[in-house]
Coordinates of C-alpha atoms (C1' of nucleotides) in Angstrom, one line a residue:
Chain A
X1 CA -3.2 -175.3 -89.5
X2 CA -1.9 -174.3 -85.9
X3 CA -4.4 -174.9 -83.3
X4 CA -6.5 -172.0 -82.4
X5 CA -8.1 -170.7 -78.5
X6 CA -10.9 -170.2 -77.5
X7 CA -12.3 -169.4 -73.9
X8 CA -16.2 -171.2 -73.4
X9 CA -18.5 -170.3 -70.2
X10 CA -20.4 -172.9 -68.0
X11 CA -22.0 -172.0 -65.0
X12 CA -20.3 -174.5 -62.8
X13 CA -23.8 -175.1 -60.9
X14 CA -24.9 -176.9 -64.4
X15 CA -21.4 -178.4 -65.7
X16 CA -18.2 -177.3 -64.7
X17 CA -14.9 -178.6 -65.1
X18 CA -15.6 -181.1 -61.9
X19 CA -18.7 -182.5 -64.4
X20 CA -16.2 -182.3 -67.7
X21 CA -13.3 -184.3 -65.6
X22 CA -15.6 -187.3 -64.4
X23 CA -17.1 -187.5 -67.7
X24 CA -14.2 -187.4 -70.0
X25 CA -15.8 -185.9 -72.9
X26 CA -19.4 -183.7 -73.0
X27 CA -21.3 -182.2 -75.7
X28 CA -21.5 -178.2 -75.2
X29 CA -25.1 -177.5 -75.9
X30 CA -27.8 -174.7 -75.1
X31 CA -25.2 -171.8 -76.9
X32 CA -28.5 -169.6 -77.6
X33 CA -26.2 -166.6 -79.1
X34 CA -25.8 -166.5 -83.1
X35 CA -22.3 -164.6 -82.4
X36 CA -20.8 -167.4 -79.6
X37 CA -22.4 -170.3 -82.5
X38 CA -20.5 -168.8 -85.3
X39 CA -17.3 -169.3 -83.2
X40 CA -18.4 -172.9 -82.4
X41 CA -18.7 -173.6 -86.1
X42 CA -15.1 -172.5 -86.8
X43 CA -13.6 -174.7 -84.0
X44 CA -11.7 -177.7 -85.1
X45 CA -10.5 -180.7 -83.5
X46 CA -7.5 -180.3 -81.0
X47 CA -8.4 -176.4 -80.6
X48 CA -8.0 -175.5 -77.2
X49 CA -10.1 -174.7 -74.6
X50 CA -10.1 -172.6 -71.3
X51 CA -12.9 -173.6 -69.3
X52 CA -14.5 -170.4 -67.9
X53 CA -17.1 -170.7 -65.2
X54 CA -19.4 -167.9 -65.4
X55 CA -22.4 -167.2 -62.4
X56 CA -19.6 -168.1 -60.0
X57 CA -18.6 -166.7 -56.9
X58 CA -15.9 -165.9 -57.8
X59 CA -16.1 -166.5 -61.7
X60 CA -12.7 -166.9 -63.3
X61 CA -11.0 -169.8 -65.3
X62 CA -11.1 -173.2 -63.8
X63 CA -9.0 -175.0 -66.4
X64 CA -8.7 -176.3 -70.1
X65 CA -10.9 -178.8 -72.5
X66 CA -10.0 -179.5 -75.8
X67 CA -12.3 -179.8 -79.2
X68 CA -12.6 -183.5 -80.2
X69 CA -16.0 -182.9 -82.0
X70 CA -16.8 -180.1 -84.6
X71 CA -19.9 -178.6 -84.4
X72 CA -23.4 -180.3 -85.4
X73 CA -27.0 -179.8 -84.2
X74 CA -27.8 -179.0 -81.0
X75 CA -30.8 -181.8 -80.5
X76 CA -31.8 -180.2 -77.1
X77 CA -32.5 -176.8 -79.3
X78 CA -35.9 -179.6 -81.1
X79 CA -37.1 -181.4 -77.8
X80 CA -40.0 -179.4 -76.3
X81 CA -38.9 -180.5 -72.7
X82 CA -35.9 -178.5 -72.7
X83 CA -35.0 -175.6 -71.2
X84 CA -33.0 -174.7 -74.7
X85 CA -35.9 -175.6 -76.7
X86 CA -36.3 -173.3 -79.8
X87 CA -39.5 -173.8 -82.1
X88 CA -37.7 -172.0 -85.4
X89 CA -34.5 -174.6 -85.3
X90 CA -36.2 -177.9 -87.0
X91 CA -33.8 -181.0 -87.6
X92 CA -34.0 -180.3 -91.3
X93 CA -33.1 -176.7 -90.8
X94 CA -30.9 -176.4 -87.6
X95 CA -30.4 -173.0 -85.8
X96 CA -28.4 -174.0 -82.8
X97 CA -24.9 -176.4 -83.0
X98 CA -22.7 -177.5 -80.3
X99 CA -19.5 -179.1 -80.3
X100 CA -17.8 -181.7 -77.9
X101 CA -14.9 -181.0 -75.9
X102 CA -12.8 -183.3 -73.5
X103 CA -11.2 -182.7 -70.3
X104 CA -7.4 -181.3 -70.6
X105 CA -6.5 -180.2 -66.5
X106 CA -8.4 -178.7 -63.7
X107 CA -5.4 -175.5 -63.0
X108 CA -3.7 -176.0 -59.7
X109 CA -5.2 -172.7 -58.9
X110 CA -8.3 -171.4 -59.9
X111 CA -8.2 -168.0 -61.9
X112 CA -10.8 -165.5 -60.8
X113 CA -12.1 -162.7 -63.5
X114 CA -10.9 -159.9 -60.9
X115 CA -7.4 -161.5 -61.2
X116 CA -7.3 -161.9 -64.6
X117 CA -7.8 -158.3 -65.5
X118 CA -4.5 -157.1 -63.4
X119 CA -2.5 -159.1 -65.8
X120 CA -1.2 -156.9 -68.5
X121 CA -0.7 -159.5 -70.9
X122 CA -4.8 -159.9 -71.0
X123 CA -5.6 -156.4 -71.1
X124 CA -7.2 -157.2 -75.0
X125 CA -9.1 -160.0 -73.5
X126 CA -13.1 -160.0 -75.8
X127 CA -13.8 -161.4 -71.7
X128 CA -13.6 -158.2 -70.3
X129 CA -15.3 -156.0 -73.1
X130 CA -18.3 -158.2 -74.1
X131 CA -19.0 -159.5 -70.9
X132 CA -22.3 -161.4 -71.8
X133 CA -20.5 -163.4 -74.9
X134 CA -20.0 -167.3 -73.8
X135 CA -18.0 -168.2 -77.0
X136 CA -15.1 -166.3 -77.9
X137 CA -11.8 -166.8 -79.2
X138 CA -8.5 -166.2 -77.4
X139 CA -5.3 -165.6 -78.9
X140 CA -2.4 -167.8 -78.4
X141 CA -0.1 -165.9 -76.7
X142 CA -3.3 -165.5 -74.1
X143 CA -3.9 -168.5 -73.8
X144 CA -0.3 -169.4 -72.5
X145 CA 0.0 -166.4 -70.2
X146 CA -3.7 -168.0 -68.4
X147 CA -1.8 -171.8 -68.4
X148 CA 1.0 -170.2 -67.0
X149 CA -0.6 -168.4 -64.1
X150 CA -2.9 -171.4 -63.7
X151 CA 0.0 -173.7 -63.7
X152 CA 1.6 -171.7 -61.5
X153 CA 3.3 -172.7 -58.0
X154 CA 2.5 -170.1 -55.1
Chain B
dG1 C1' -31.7 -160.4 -55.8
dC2 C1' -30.4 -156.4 -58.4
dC3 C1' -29.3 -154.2 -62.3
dA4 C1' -26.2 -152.7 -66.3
dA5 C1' -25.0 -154.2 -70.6
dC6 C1' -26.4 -155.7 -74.7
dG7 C1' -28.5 -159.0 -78.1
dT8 C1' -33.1 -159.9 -80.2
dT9 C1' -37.7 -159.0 -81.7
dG10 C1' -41.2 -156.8 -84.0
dG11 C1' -44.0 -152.6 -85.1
dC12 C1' -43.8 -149.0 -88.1
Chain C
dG1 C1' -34.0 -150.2 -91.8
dC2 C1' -34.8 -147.9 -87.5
dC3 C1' -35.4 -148.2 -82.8
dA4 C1' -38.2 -149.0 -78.6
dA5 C1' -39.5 -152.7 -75.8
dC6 C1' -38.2 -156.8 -74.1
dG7 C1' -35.4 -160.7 -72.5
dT8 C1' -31.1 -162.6 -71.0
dT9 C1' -26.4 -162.8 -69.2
dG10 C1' -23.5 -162.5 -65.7
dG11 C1' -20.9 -159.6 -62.2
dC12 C1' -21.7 -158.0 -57.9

DNA sequence: GCCAACGTTGGC
DNA sequence: GCCAACGTTGGC
């Protein structure tokens, strides 16, 4: 089956695509939203990624990751120290998953949300109607109108 | 830091 | 099952 898209948010402050890029590969935990983890559990390996940072100034698309883990439990979601703790998800009976993504590219030029929604070609974009949804899935032919433009020369 | 949008919780 | 209250996300 054909690779799917999907776009992920990171508040860059917390990992961005700098933090993905030194670290070759990162689990994507702390997704607290049943509607972005239902889209992590139907990622599979080699889907591609376009790494979003959210709580930016400006936010917009920094670049691409790739899926080279499908989804499991998201540990941090059972330790009581952290900040993504969640008392009803129990190792035996999970609520949270993440999955793990590696580094693709850092775009030659940073995409900014305002940008983004002048483009006609992303005017269906889930990113500009559910604004507060960190998971969501792209479709193909948006995905390689936002690696064009992020590919793009000036 | 503010606040609109919207997802979640819990009383009924 | 409804919906008000509450909490969080994320743009600005």
């Amino acid at each position: 089956m054909a690779a799917r898209a999907w776009l992920m948010k990171s508040e860059p402050d917390v990992f961005g695509i700098a933090a993905l890029r030194r670290k070759r590969r990162e689990h994507w935990d702390g997704v607290r939203n049943f509607q972005a983890r239902n889209f992590m559990r139907e990622m599979a390996i080699g889907d591609d990624v376009l790494f979003y940072h959210s709580n930016a100034r400006p936010p917009g698309v920094a670049g691409l990751a790739r899926v080279c883990k499908t989804a499991y439990p998201d540990t941090t979601s059972f330790d009581p120290s952290s900040p993504y703790h969640d008392p009803r998800s129990t190792p035996d009976q999970p609520r949270w998953f993440m999955v793990d993504v590696e580094f693709v590219e850092e775009f030659a030029r940073f995409l900014p949300l305002d940008g983004l929604r002048e483009v006609p070609a992303l005017a269906d974009m889930i990113l500009f109607r559910r604004s507060r949804l960190s998971v969501q899935p792209v479709s193909r032919a948006e995905f390689q109108t936002i690696c064009r433009l992020g590919r793009a020369r000036r």
